[in-house]
Amino acid sequence: METLEWNADYATGIPEIDAQHSYLFELTNRFIRGILGQSEMIPLPQLLSELSAYARRHFSYEELLMQRAGYAHLEEHRQSHDRLSDRILQYSSEVEAGRLDPRDLAEFLRNWLKLHILRDDMRYIPALTSKGGNHGNA
């Protein structure tokens, strides 16, 4: 299993969004390195709690920017965020029941982050940048 590598392909050009995405990559990578025995393993409940809290903060920020910009696909994007939040809750239940393979969670996070940023998040960039760049003070 490979870690995620942040590169220019994932950059939105919005510094706060890029910093938040980069942190989500780092959180996922810390978990992957733990699974691979390259660093101390983050306990699953701790990872899911931190991921859930940070993702909610990030999603709220993104959605606020999209709302301010009048982004036409905001509701669709919000639903994608809601699906991830629901999935994290599902994983939390599986952790409590002892049924979660950490590798499954790591693979899901890797794939979701890469696809969501490249496919979904990049779609809102033109709407945000065409509104005069007022995205740094949400």
mmCIF file of C-alpha atoms in Angstrom:
data_model
loop_
_atom_site.group_PDB
_atom_site.id
_atom_site.type_symbol
_atom_site.label_atom_id
_atom_site.label_comp_id
_atom_site.label_asym_id
_atom_site.label_seq_id
_atom_site.Cartn_x
_atom_site.Cartn_y
_atom_site.Cartn_z
ATOM 1 C CA MET A 1 0.000 0.000 0.000
ATOM 2 C CA GLU A 2 1.410 3.332 -1.046
ATOM 3 C CA THR A 3 1.120 6.618 0.765
ATOM 4 C CA LEU A 4 -0.445 9.632 -0.907
ATOM 5 C CA GLU A 5 1.873 12.098 -2.538
ATOM 6 C CA TRP A 6 0.755 15.724 -2.555
ATOM 7 C CA ASN A 7 1.608 17.402 -5.846
ATOM 8 C CA ALA A 8 0.459 20.242 -8.092
ATOM 9 C CA ASP A 9 -2.309 18.085 -9.572
ATOM 10 C CA TYR A 10 -4.195 18.391 -6.272
ATOM 11 C CA ALA A 11 -3.653 22.137 -5.828
ATOM 12 C CA THR A 12 -6.787 24.245 -6.161
ATOM 13 C CA GLY A 13 -4.901 27.536 -6.021
ATOM 14 C CA ILE A 14 -6.828 28.495 -2.885
ATOM 15 C CA PRO A 15 -4.216 28.446 -0.093
ATOM 16 C CA GLU A 16 -6.533 27.513 2.788
ATOM 17 C CA ILE A 17 -8.219 24.707 0.823
ATOM 18 C CA ASP A 18 -4.847 23.370 -0.322
ATOM 19 C CA ALA A 19 -3.531 23.442 3.259
ATOM 20 C CA GLN A 20 -6.603 21.558 4.477
ATOM 21 C CA HIS A 21 -6.362 18.976 1.695
ATOM 22 C CA SER A 22 -2.646 18.552 2.389
ATOM 23 C CA TYR A 23 -3.407 17.901 6.069
ATOM 24 C CA LEU A 24 -5.985 15.262 5.122
ATOM 25 C CA PHE A 25 -3.266 13.612 2.996
ATOM 26 C CA GLU A 26 -0.838 13.740 5.925
ATOM 27 C CA LEU A 27 -3.369 12.283 8.366
ATOM 28 C CA THR A 28 -4.080 9.434 5.959
ATOM 29 C CA ASN A 29 -0.353 8.908 5.356
ATOM 30 C CA ARG A 30 0.393 8.708 9.090
ATOM 31 C CA PHE A 31 -2.204 5.963 9.301
ATOM 32 C CA ILE A 32 -0.807 4.114 6.261
ATOM 33 C CA ARG A 33 2.757 4.332 7.604
ATOM 34 C CA GLY A 34 1.493 2.846 10.869
ATOM 35 C CA ILE A 35 -0.120 -0.057 9.027
ATOM 36 C CA LEU A 36 3.134 -0.644 7.133
ATOM 37 C CA GLY A 37 5.122 -0.589 10.384
ATOM 38 C CA GLN A 38 7.041 2.526 9.334
ATOM 39 C CA SER A 39 5.773 4.583 12.267
ATOM 40 C CA GLU A 40 3.631 4.243 15.341
ATOM 41 C CA MET A 41 0.106 3.143 14.479
ATOM 42 C CA ILE A 42 -2.631 5.686 15.138
ATOM 43 C CA PRO A 43 -5.374 3.834 17.034
ATOM 44 C CA LEU A 44 -8.451 3.500 14.819
ATOM 45 C CA PRO A 45 -10.855 5.273 17.186
ATOM 46 C CA GLN A 46 -8.435 8.218 17.464
ATOM 47 C CA LEU A 47 -7.914 8.376 13.694
ATOM 48 C CA LEU A 48 -11.636 8.280 12.963
ATOM 49 C CA SER A 49 -12.383 10.907 15.590
ATOM 50 C CA GLU A 50 -9.682 13.274 14.297
ATOM 51 C CA LEU A 51 -10.613 12.614 10.679
ATOM 52 C CA SER A 52 -14.300 13.184 11.334
ATOM 53 C CA ALA A 53 -13.753 16.454 13.199
ATOM 54 C CA TYR A 54 -11.274 17.829 10.684
ATOM 55 C CA ALA A 55 -13.347 16.748 7.678
ATOM 56 C CA ARG A 56 -16.438 18.493 9.099
ATOM 57 C CA ARG A 57 -14.443 21.699 9.542
ATOM 58 C CA HIS A 58 -12.995 21.439 6.055
ATOM 59 C CA PHE A 59 -16.341 20.622 4.447
ATOM 60 C CA SER A 60 -18.012 23.568 6.179
ATOM 61 C CA TYR A 61 -15.302 25.909 4.934
ATOM 62 C CA GLU A 62 -15.508 24.612 1.362
ATOM 63 C CA GLU A 63 -19.296 24.745 1.328
ATOM 64 C CA LEU A 64 -19.292 28.315 2.645
ATOM 65 C CA LEU A 65 -16.959 29.384 -0.150
ATOM 66 C CA MET A 66 -19.112 27.626 -2.741
ATOM 67 C CA GLN A 67 -22.267 29.226 -1.337
ATOM 68 C CA ARG A 68 -20.708 32.699 -1.399
ATOM 69 C CA ALA A 69 -19.620 32.125 -5.008
ATOM 70 C CA GLY A 70 -23.067 30.932 -6.058
ATOM 71 C CA TYR A 71 -21.667 27.575 -7.159
ATOM 72 C CA ALA A 72 -24.399 25.809 -9.123
ATOM 73 C CA HIS A 73 -23.463 22.290 -7.933
ATOM 74 C CA LEU A 74 -23.222 23.074 -4.210
ATOM 75 C CA GLU A 75 -25.958 20.654 -3.183
ATOM 76 C CA GLU A 76 -24.403 17.804 -5.146
ATOM 77 C CA HIS A 77 -21.024 18.566 -3.585
ATOM 78 C CA ARG A 78 -22.567 18.762 -0.116
ATOM 79 C CA GLN A 79 -24.101 15.320 -0.648
ATOM 80 C CA SER A 80 -20.662 13.923 -1.476
ATOM 81 C CA HIS A 81 -19.366 15.366 1.800
ATOM 82 C CA ASP A 82 -22.347 13.902 3.660
ATOM 83 C CA ARG A 83 -21.668 10.465 2.169
ATOM 84 C CA LEU A 84 -18.082 10.557 3.453
ATOM 85 C CA SER A 85 -19.241 11.662 6.904
ATOM 86 C CA ASP A 86 -21.753 8.802 6.949
ATOM 87 C CA ARG A 87 -19.048 6.370 5.857
ATOM 88 C CA ILE A 88 -16.766 7.518 8.688
ATOM 89 C CA LEU A 89 -19.610 6.896 11.166
ATOM 90 C CA GLN A 90 -20.091 3.448 9.670
ATOM 91 C CA TYR A 91 -16.386 2.717 10.064
ATOM 92 C CA SER A 92 -16.567 3.916 13.679
ATOM 93 C CA SER A 93 -19.330 1.393 14.362
ATOM 94 C CA GLU A 94 -17.247 -1.335 12.739
ATOM 95 C CA VAL A 95 -14.257 -0.388 14.921
ATOM 96 C CA GLU A 96 -16.391 -0.664 18.062
ATOM 97 C CA ALA A 97 -17.595 -4.097 16.923
ATOM 98 C CA GLY A 98 -14.045 -5.225 16.090
ATOM 99 C CA ARG A 99 -14.887 -5.823 12.435
ATOM 100 C CA LEU A 100 -12.720 -3.221 10.672
ATOM 101 C CA ASP A 101 -9.552 -4.135 8.825
ATOM 102 C CA PRO A 102 -7.293 -1.057 9.004
ATOM 103 C CA ARG A 103 -6.115 -1.711 5.439
ATOM 104 C CA ASP A 104 -9.679 -1.399 4.150
ATOM 105 C CA LEU A 105 -10.039 1.964 5.842
ATOM 106 C CA ALA A 106 -6.672 3.194 4.531
ATOM 107 C CA GLU A 107 -7.512 2.138 0.983
ATOM 108 C CA PHE A 108 -10.906 3.806 1.152
ATOM 109 C CA LEU A 109 -9.391 7.067 2.433
ATOM 110 C CA ARG A 110 -6.648 7.061 -0.204
ATOM 111 C CA ASN A 111 -9.099 6.534 -3.032
ATOM 112 C CA TRP A 112 -11.754 8.911 -1.744
ATOM 113 C CA LEU A 113 -9.338 11.788 -1.164
ATOM 114 C CA LYS A 114 -7.669 11.493 -4.555
ATOM 115 C CA LEU A 115 -10.907 11.141 -6.501
ATOM 116 C CA HIS A 116 -12.839 13.761 -4.560
ATOM 117 C CA ILE A 117 -10.178 16.432 -4.962
ATOM 118 C CA LEU A 118 -9.404 15.704 -8.601
ATOM 119 C CA ARG A 119 -12.974 15.117 -9.751
ATOM 120 C CA ASP A 120 -15.305 17.049 -7.449
ATOM 121 C CA ASP A 121 -13.261 19.842 -5.889
ATOM 122 C CA MET A 122 -11.618 20.952 -9.109
ATOM 123 C CA ARG A 123 -15.095 21.574 -10.548
ATOM 124 C CA TYR A 124 -15.788 24.445 -8.132
ATOM 125 C CA ILE A 125 -12.515 26.314 -8.726
ATOM 126 C CA PRO A 126 -13.754 28.363 -11.724
ATOM 127 C CA ALA A 127 -16.796 29.547 -9.734
ATOM 128 C CA LEU A 128 -14.666 30.569 -6.756
ATOM 129 C CA THR A 129 -11.955 32.283 -8.752
ATOM 130 C CA SER A 130 -14.419 34.149 -10.977
ATOM 131 C CA LYS A 131 -15.894 35.851 -7.895
ATOM 132 C CA GLY A 132 -12.859 38.048 -7.391
ATOM 133 C CA GLY A 133 -10.909 35.638 -5.221
ATOM 134 C CA ASN A 134 -12.793 36.481 -2.021
ATOM 135 C CA HIS A 135 -12.074 33.074 -0.558
ATOM 136 C CA GLY A 136 -9.475 33.750 2.084
ATOM 137 C CA ASN A 137 -11.758 35.140 4.777
ATOM 138 C CA ALA A 138 -14.505 32.573 5.222
#
